[in-house]
Amino acid sequence: MIAARALTRRFGAQVALDAVSLTVAAGEYCVLLGPSGCGKTTLLNILGGFLDPTSGVLEIAGKPMTGVPAARRPTTTVFQDYALFPHMTVAANVAFGLRMRGWPRARRTARAAEMLALVGLEGAGGKRPADLSGGQKQRVALARALAVDPQVCLLDEPLGALDLGLRRAMQAELRAIQRRVGATFVHVTHDQDEAMAIADRLVVMNRGRIEDEGPPERVYRRPATRFAAAFLGETNAIPARVAGGRLATPLGDFGPAGGAEGARLVALIRPEHLRPDPDGPIRGRLREAVFQGQTRRVTVEAGGIALVARLPVAAPLAETVTLAFDPADIHCLPEEP
Amino acid sequence: MRRFALCAGYMGALYAFILLPVGVLVLFSFQDGRLPIPPFRGPTLRWHEAVLTDRRLMAALWNSAVVAAGSSAVATLLGFLAARGLATGRLAGAAAIRAALLAPLSVSYLVIGLGLLASLNLAGLGLSLWTVAIGHSVINLPLCFAICAAAMGPAVVQAERAARDLGAGEGRVMALVTAPMILPALAAAFLLSMTFSWDEFIIAFLLSRFEVTLPVEIWSLLRGGLNPKTNAVGSLVFLASALVVLAAELALLRRKG
Amino acid sequence: MSLDAAEARRAWALTLPAVVWTVAFFVVPFMAMAALSLWQRTAAGLVPAWTLENYRAILGEPAAVRAILNSIEITLTVTALSVVLAFPLAWIIAEEVPPRWRRLALALAVLPFWTSYVVRSYAWSLMLARQGVLNGWLEGIGLPALDLANSRAATVIGFTHFFTMLLTLTIYASLTQLPPNLRRAAADLGAGPVATFHHVILPLTAPGIAVGAFLTFALCVGDYVTPQILGGGRDLAAAQLVMLNLGRRADIPMAAALSVCLMLLVTLAYLLLARFMRAPR
C-alpha cells in the first residue's frame, strides 16, 4: 500500500529524515516508534502530503505521490491536537470530508451517524467539540478521518494527550476499529508499550533513520541494533567474544556461538530472562533490590558488570545471588564503535 | 510567481495608502516656503526651529506630558487594584463589576467628555488640566483593568497565597510578589495609557480652559490653514511616539529573549 | 470573622476605588447628560423642563436628521471599505510574508497609528488640498485634478486610512490564532483553498472581523475631528452638530440629546453585531 524509497527531508542544515525506505502492506497496522526528534512525525507528514521530501520517491496505492496535495491523496490524518472544527457540531465535523466530496445531505448524515457508532459515540452528533472530553474528541477525530473511507489512515500521537488508563483502553479499541474498517493504519508514538500492543509491524526510528522494523515480538527479542533493543525496554549488554565456536564473556561461557572466530560482540539479555537458580552459571553480589509489585528488580554485580534482573517477588534474597538463563534468550549484536 | 506578484502589488498599494500621508507630512516640514504644497523647496530646518522656540507649543507639550503621566498612573493603579480584587474570585457580583468597569470602552469620547462637562457645569466647578486628567483616567481605566486582569492568572494567585502563608502582610504581598510578577502588564498598561492620553483631543478640548494640551494647541494652529510649522509639530510628535513605541518593543523583546 | 468573609472584605477594599472612580466620573456624568437632554434652553438660561422637546426637535429638523444620516452613511461606507481593504493585507502578512519579516510588515502597516490623531487628518488635508500632493501627481501624469478638499469623500478617505490599520491588526490577530492543524485537516479531508476559506477560515475569523467592525462603527460615528478637518463645514456629521450646539448655539441640552441619539446608534450596532462577535466555544 505504501512504498517509500530513500525519503530524505532537510530543514536547513538539519537532516530530519535520512534516506528512509519503508513498505507497508494493505491492511497492516504499522507503528512508527522513536524518541522525539527522530523523524517519525516528519515521515508521517510526508505520507499525509503536508511536507515535501527533499529527495526520494513515495508511492501510495501504486501511484506516485510527488506533487499530490493532501486533499487528493488516499490518506487522511488524525492530528495530535485533533484539529476539530470548533464552530461545527460533532456530526458536521465527521461529515466534513463527505461534504467536500459532494455527498448529498441525507447520505452524509447517515454515514456520520454510522461512523460515530463505530467509535462508540452514538447520539453525540449534536454536541460541539468543546463539550467533549479528551477521549471523546479523539474518537471524533478518528471518525472524521475514517468517514471518507481512506485507504490509509495516519495517526499522529493519537493517544498522547490521554491519561494512562484511557490510553490503554483506546489502544485495544483502535486495533479493533482498524480490523473492522480494514484500512492501513500508520500510527506515530513514543510509547513503546503502546507500540508493541497494537502494531502488526513496528518501525523503530532514531536520528532520521530506521533502526529496525518487523513484527513487535521479533523486534523485541531479536533487535537489529542496540538502540532498538534499549528503546523497547531495559536490557543487559554484555561484551563478548567468539572463542572456539563458543561465546566467551566476563561472566563465563554463554554457550555455542556462530560468527567468525575472535569476533567482538555484545550479548543482550532482557532482565526478565534471568531467573534465580542455585546452580546457575552467573554468581554475583546483590547491590540493590526494588519491589515493583509483580516482580522485584535487582541489580547484581558479577564479573565487573552490573546486571539487572527481574525476579519473582517470592524468590529469596541473599548477599550472593546466582542466576541462570536460557541460551535461546541471548541475542548477539556486533560491537558498535 | 503570479501569486507573488499579486501579493506584492497589493501590499505595495496599501502601504502607499497607509504611509504616504505621513511621508508627505514629514517631507513638507522641511519646506522652504510658506505653504506645505508642491513643488518641494528646501530643505530647511526653520519650521522645526520655530516649533521648538514657540513658548505656547512647548507649554502645551509639557501640559500633555503631565496630564498623560498623571492620568495613566491613576488609571494603572486603580486598574491593578481592581484586577487583584476580582482575581480572588471571592466577590459576589464579580461579573457585574467587571462589566461596569469596562463600560466606558463602548462609549465614544465625545459622550464621555460631554457628560463630564455637563456635570462639572451643574456642580459649578471650573475647567483645568485637572479635569482633563480625570477625563483621561476614565477612558484609560478600563484598558488598564483589562490588561492587568488578563495577566492575573492562577499562577499569580497561587504565588500570593504562598507569600501570605509565609507570613507576608497584604502590602508586601502586593509589592514583593504581585507587582513584580505582572510587571510587563503594568508597564504595558501605563505606556498604552500614556499614548492614548497624549493623543486624545476631544475630551481635552471640552474640559480645558486656559492651559491646554498639545493636540488642542495643534488644533488651534490648524485654524490658520496649511502651514509647514504644523507639519513640523506633527513630525516631531510622530518621531517622539515612534521612539517610545520602539523602546517599549525592544524592552519587551529583550525580556522574552 | 470567618476566613471567607475576611477574603471577601479584602477583595472589596481593592476593587472599590476603581468602582467609585468609574461611578463618580463616568456613570454619574452620563446620567447627568441624559438628564440634561430633558432640559430646555430658554432666554433666561437652562431650565429643568423634563420634556422630550429636544428629541422632537431633532426629529423635526431636517438639518439634524441629515447630520445623523450623514454620520451613518459615512460610517457604513468606511466600515465596509476598511474591512475589504484590511482583510487581504492581514492575510498576506499572516500567510505569505516569511515569518521573520512578519513583525516588521505589521509594524509598517500600522506605523501612522503613532502620529497624533489631529495631525493624521491634517496630513490628509495636505494630500487632498486643491494644490496638494495628489493633484500635483495627477497633473504630472496628465489627468484632471480632483476637487476633494472639504468633501465627504475626504472624510471617508481619512477615516478609511485609520480604520484599515486598526482592522489589519484585529484581523491579523484572529488569523494567527487559528490553529494551523485546522487548515491542514480541511485540506486533508478534500477541501480546496476556496472551500477551506468558506467553511473554516471565515467562520472562525468572523468574531475578529465583527469586533473590528463594531469598533470602527463606534469610533467613527461619534468622531468630530476627521469630519471637521477634512469634511469642512457644509455637509455636517452628527458630532459636528453636537459641537455646534455646544459652542456657537450654547444649547447644552440639545447637544446632550444628540449625544444620547449617537449612543443609541452605537448600542443598535452592537446588538446587530453581537451575534457575530461571539467566538465559537
Coordinates of C-alpha atoms in Angstrom, one line a residue, chain B residues 3 6-8 10-11 14-15 17-22 24-25 28 35-38 74 78-79 81-86 88 90-92 97 100-101 103-112 114-119 121-122 133-134 137-138 141 161 164 170 174 192 195-196 198-202 205-206 215-216 218-219 222 225-231 233-235 237-239 241-242 245 249 253 256, chain C residues 3-5 7-8 10-15 17-19 21-22 24-30 32-33 36 39 84-89 91-93 96-97 103-120 122-127 129 131-134 136-137 157 160-161 164-165 168 214-215 218-219 222-225 228-229 238-239 242-243 246 252 255-256 259-260 262-263 266:
Chain B
R3 CA 0.6 34.8 -6.8
L6 CA -0.3 39.8 -6.9
C7 CA 0.5 39.8 -3.2
A8 CA 3.5 42.2 -3.6
Y10 CA -1.5 44.6 -3.2
M11 CA 0.9 45.1 -0.3
L14 CA -1.8 49.5 0.7
Y15 CA 1.5 50.5 2.2
F17 CA -2.0 54.4 1.0
I18 CA -1.1 54.0 4.7
L19 CA 2.4 55.6 4.7
L20 CA 2.2 58.3 2.1
P21 CA 0.3 60.9 4.2
V22 CA 2.9 60.6 7.0
V24 CA 4.3 63.8 2.8
L25 CA 3.7 65.4 6.3
F28 CA 6.9 69.2 3.8
L35 CA 2.9 76.6 2.1
P36 CA 3.4 72.9 2.5
I37 CA 2.3 72.0 -1.0
P38 CA 4.3 71.1 -4.1
V74 CA -4.1 56.8 38.4
L78 CA -6.8 51.6 40.2
G79 CA -7.0 49.0 37.4
L81 CA -6.0 47.0 42.5
A82 CA -9.4 46.1 41.0
A83 CA -7.9 43.3 38.9
R84 CA -6.3 41.9 42.0
G85 CA -9.6 42.2 44.0
L86 CA -11.5 40.4 41.3
T88 CA -9.5 36.3 44.2
R90 CA -14.4 36.0 46.3
L91 CA -16.7 38.8 45.2
A92 CA -20.4 38.4 44.8
I97 CA -18.5 44.8 38.5
A100 CA -19.3 48.2 34.9
L101 CA -15.5 48.8 34.9
A103 CA -18.4 50.0 30.2
P104 CA -16.5 53.3 29.3
L105 CA -14.8 51.4 26.5
S106 CA -18.0 51.2 24.5
V107 CA -18.9 54.9 24.8
S108 CA -17.5 57.5 22.5
Y109 CA -15.0 60.0 23.9
L110 CA -17.3 62.9 22.8
V111 CA -20.1 61.5 25.0
I112 CA -17.8 60.9 28.0
L114 CA -19.8 66.0 27.3
G115 CA -21.1 64.1 30.3
L116 CA -18.2 65.3 32.4
L117 CA -18.6 68.8 31.1
A118 CA -22.4 68.8 31.9
S119 CA -21.9 67.6 35.4
N121 CA -21.3 72.7 35.0
L122 CA -24.1 71.5 37.2
A133 CA -6.6 64.3 33.6
I134 CA -9.8 63.0 35.2
S137 CA -8.2 58.5 33.6
V138 CA -11.8 57.5 32.9
L141 CA -9.1 52.8 33.5
R161 CA -1.2 32.6 48.6
R164 CA 0.8 35.0 52.7
E170 CA -1.1 42.5 52.3
M174 CA 1.4 43.2 46.5
L192 CA -0.5 52.4 26.4
T195 CA 0.0 57.2 24.3
F196 CA -3.8 57.4 24.4
W198 CA -1.0 62.1 24.8
D199 CA -3.0 61.8 21.6
E200 CA -6.5 62.4 22.9
F201 CA -8.2 65.5 21.6
I202 CA -11.9 65.9 22.1
F205 CA -10.7 70.2 24.1
L206 CA -14.0 70.1 26.0
P215 CA -3.4 68.2 20.5
V216 CA -5.7 71.2 21.4
I218 CA -2.2 72.0 17.3
W219 CA -5.9 72.2 16.7
L222 CA -4.9 74.4 12.1
G225 CA -4.8 76.7 7.4
L226 CA -1.9 74.7 5.8
N227 CA 1.4 75.7 7.3
P228 CA 4.8 74.0 7.3
K229 CA 5.0 74.7 11.1
T230 CA 2.1 72.4 11.7
N231 CA 3.9 69.8 9.6
V233 CA 5.0 69.8 15.1
G234 CA 3.3 66.7 13.6
S235 CA 6.6 65.2 12.5
V237 CA 5.2 64.3 17.8
F238 CA 5.3 61.3 15.4
L239 CA 9.0 60.9 15.9
S241 CA 5.8 58.5 19.8
A242 CA 7.6 56.2 17.4
V245 CA 6.9 52.5 20.9
E249 CA 9.0 46.9 21.8
L253 CA 11.8 41.6 23.1
K256 CA 11.4 37.5 26.1
Chain C
L3 CA -11.8 33.4 56.6
D4 CA -14.2 33.7 53.7
A5 CA -15.6 36.9 55.0
E7 CA -11.1 37.5 52.0
A8 CA -14.2 39.0 50.6
R10 CA -10.1 42.4 51.3
A11 CA -11.3 41.9 47.7
W12 CA -13.8 44.6 48.1
A13 CA -11.3 47.0 49.6
L14 CA -9.1 46.5 46.5
T15 CA -11.9 46.8 44.0
P17 CA -11.6 52.6 44.5
A18 CA -11.9 51.7 40.8
V19 CA -15.7 51.2 41.1
W21 CA -13.9 56.3 40.3
T22 CA -16.0 54.9 37.5
A24 CA -18.2 59.3 40.0
F25 CA -16.6 60.2 36.8
F26 CA -18.4 58.0 34.2
V27 CA -21.8 56.8 35.4
V28 CA -22.9 59.9 37.2
P29 CA -21.8 62.3 34.4
F30 CA -23.5 60.0 31.9
A32 CA -26.3 64.0 34.2
M33 CA -26.0 64.2 30.5
L36 CA -29.7 67.4 30.8
W39 CA -33.9 70.3 29.9
V84 CA -12.4 44.9 2.3
L85 CA -9.0 46.7 2.2
A86 CA -7.7 45.2 5.5
F87 CA -8.6 41.6 5.1
P88 CA -6.3 40.8 2.2
L89 CA -3.4 42.8 3.8
W91 CA -4.0 37.7 5.1
I92 CA -0.9 38.4 3.1
I93 CA 1.1 39.4 6.2
E96 CA 2.6 34.9 2.5
V97 CA 5.2 37.0 4.3
R103 CA 6.6 41.7 12.7
L104 CA 8.2 44.3 10.5
A105 CA 5.5 44.1 7.9
L106 CA 2.8 44.5 10.6
A107 CA 4.7 47.4 12.3
L108 CA 4.9 49.2 8.9
A109 CA 1.2 48.7 8.3
V110 CA 0.3 50.5 11.5
L111 CA 3.1 53.0 11.7
P112 CA 0.9 56.1 11.2
F113 CA -1.0 55.0 14.3
W114 CA 1.6 56.8 16.3
T115 CA 1.1 60.1 14.7
S116 CA -1.3 62.3 16.6
Y117 CA -4.9 61.8 15.7
V118 CA -5.4 65.5 14.8
V119 CA -2.1 65.5 12.8
R120 CA -3.2 62.5 10.7
Y122 CA -4.2 67.4 8.8
A123 CA -1.8 65.2 6.7
W124 CA -4.7 64.1 4.6
S125 CA -5.8 67.6 4.1
L126 CA -2.3 68.3 2.7
M127 CA -2.6 65.3 0.4
A129 CA -5.8 70.1 -1.0
Q131 CA -2.9 72.3 -5.0
G132 CA -1.8 69.4 -2.8
V133 CA 0.3 66.4 -3.5
L134 CA -2.3 64.2 -5.0
G136 CA 0.3 67.5 -8.3
W137 CA 0.8 63.9 -9.3
I157 CA -10.6 58.6 2.9
T160 CA -10.7 54.6 6.0
H161 CA -6.9 55.2 6.4
T164 CA -7.8 50.0 7.7
M165 CA -4.8 50.0 10.1
T168 CA -5.5 44.9 9.8
F214 CA -18.0 47.3 15.7
L215 CA -15.0 49.3 17.0
A218 CA -18.4 53.1 17.5
L219 CA -15.3 55.3 17.0
G222 CA -19.1 59.8 17.2
D223 CA -16.0 61.4 15.8
Y224 CA -15.6 65.1 15.4
V225 CA -12.0 65.8 14.3
Q228 CA -14.3 68.8 10.9
I229 CA -10.8 69.0 9.3
A238 CA -23.6 64.3 13.8
A239 CA -20.6 65.0 16.1
V242 CA -23.1 68.4 18.7
M243 CA -20.1 70.7 18.9
L246 CA -22.3 73.2 22.5
I252 CA -26.1 72.1 26.1
A255 CA -26.0 68.7 22.4
A256 CA -26.8 66.2 25.2
S259 CA -25.2 62.6 22.1
V260 CA -27.9 60.3 23.5
L262 CA -25.4 58.7 18.9
M263 CA -25.2 56.4 21.9
V266 CA -23.8 52.5 18.8

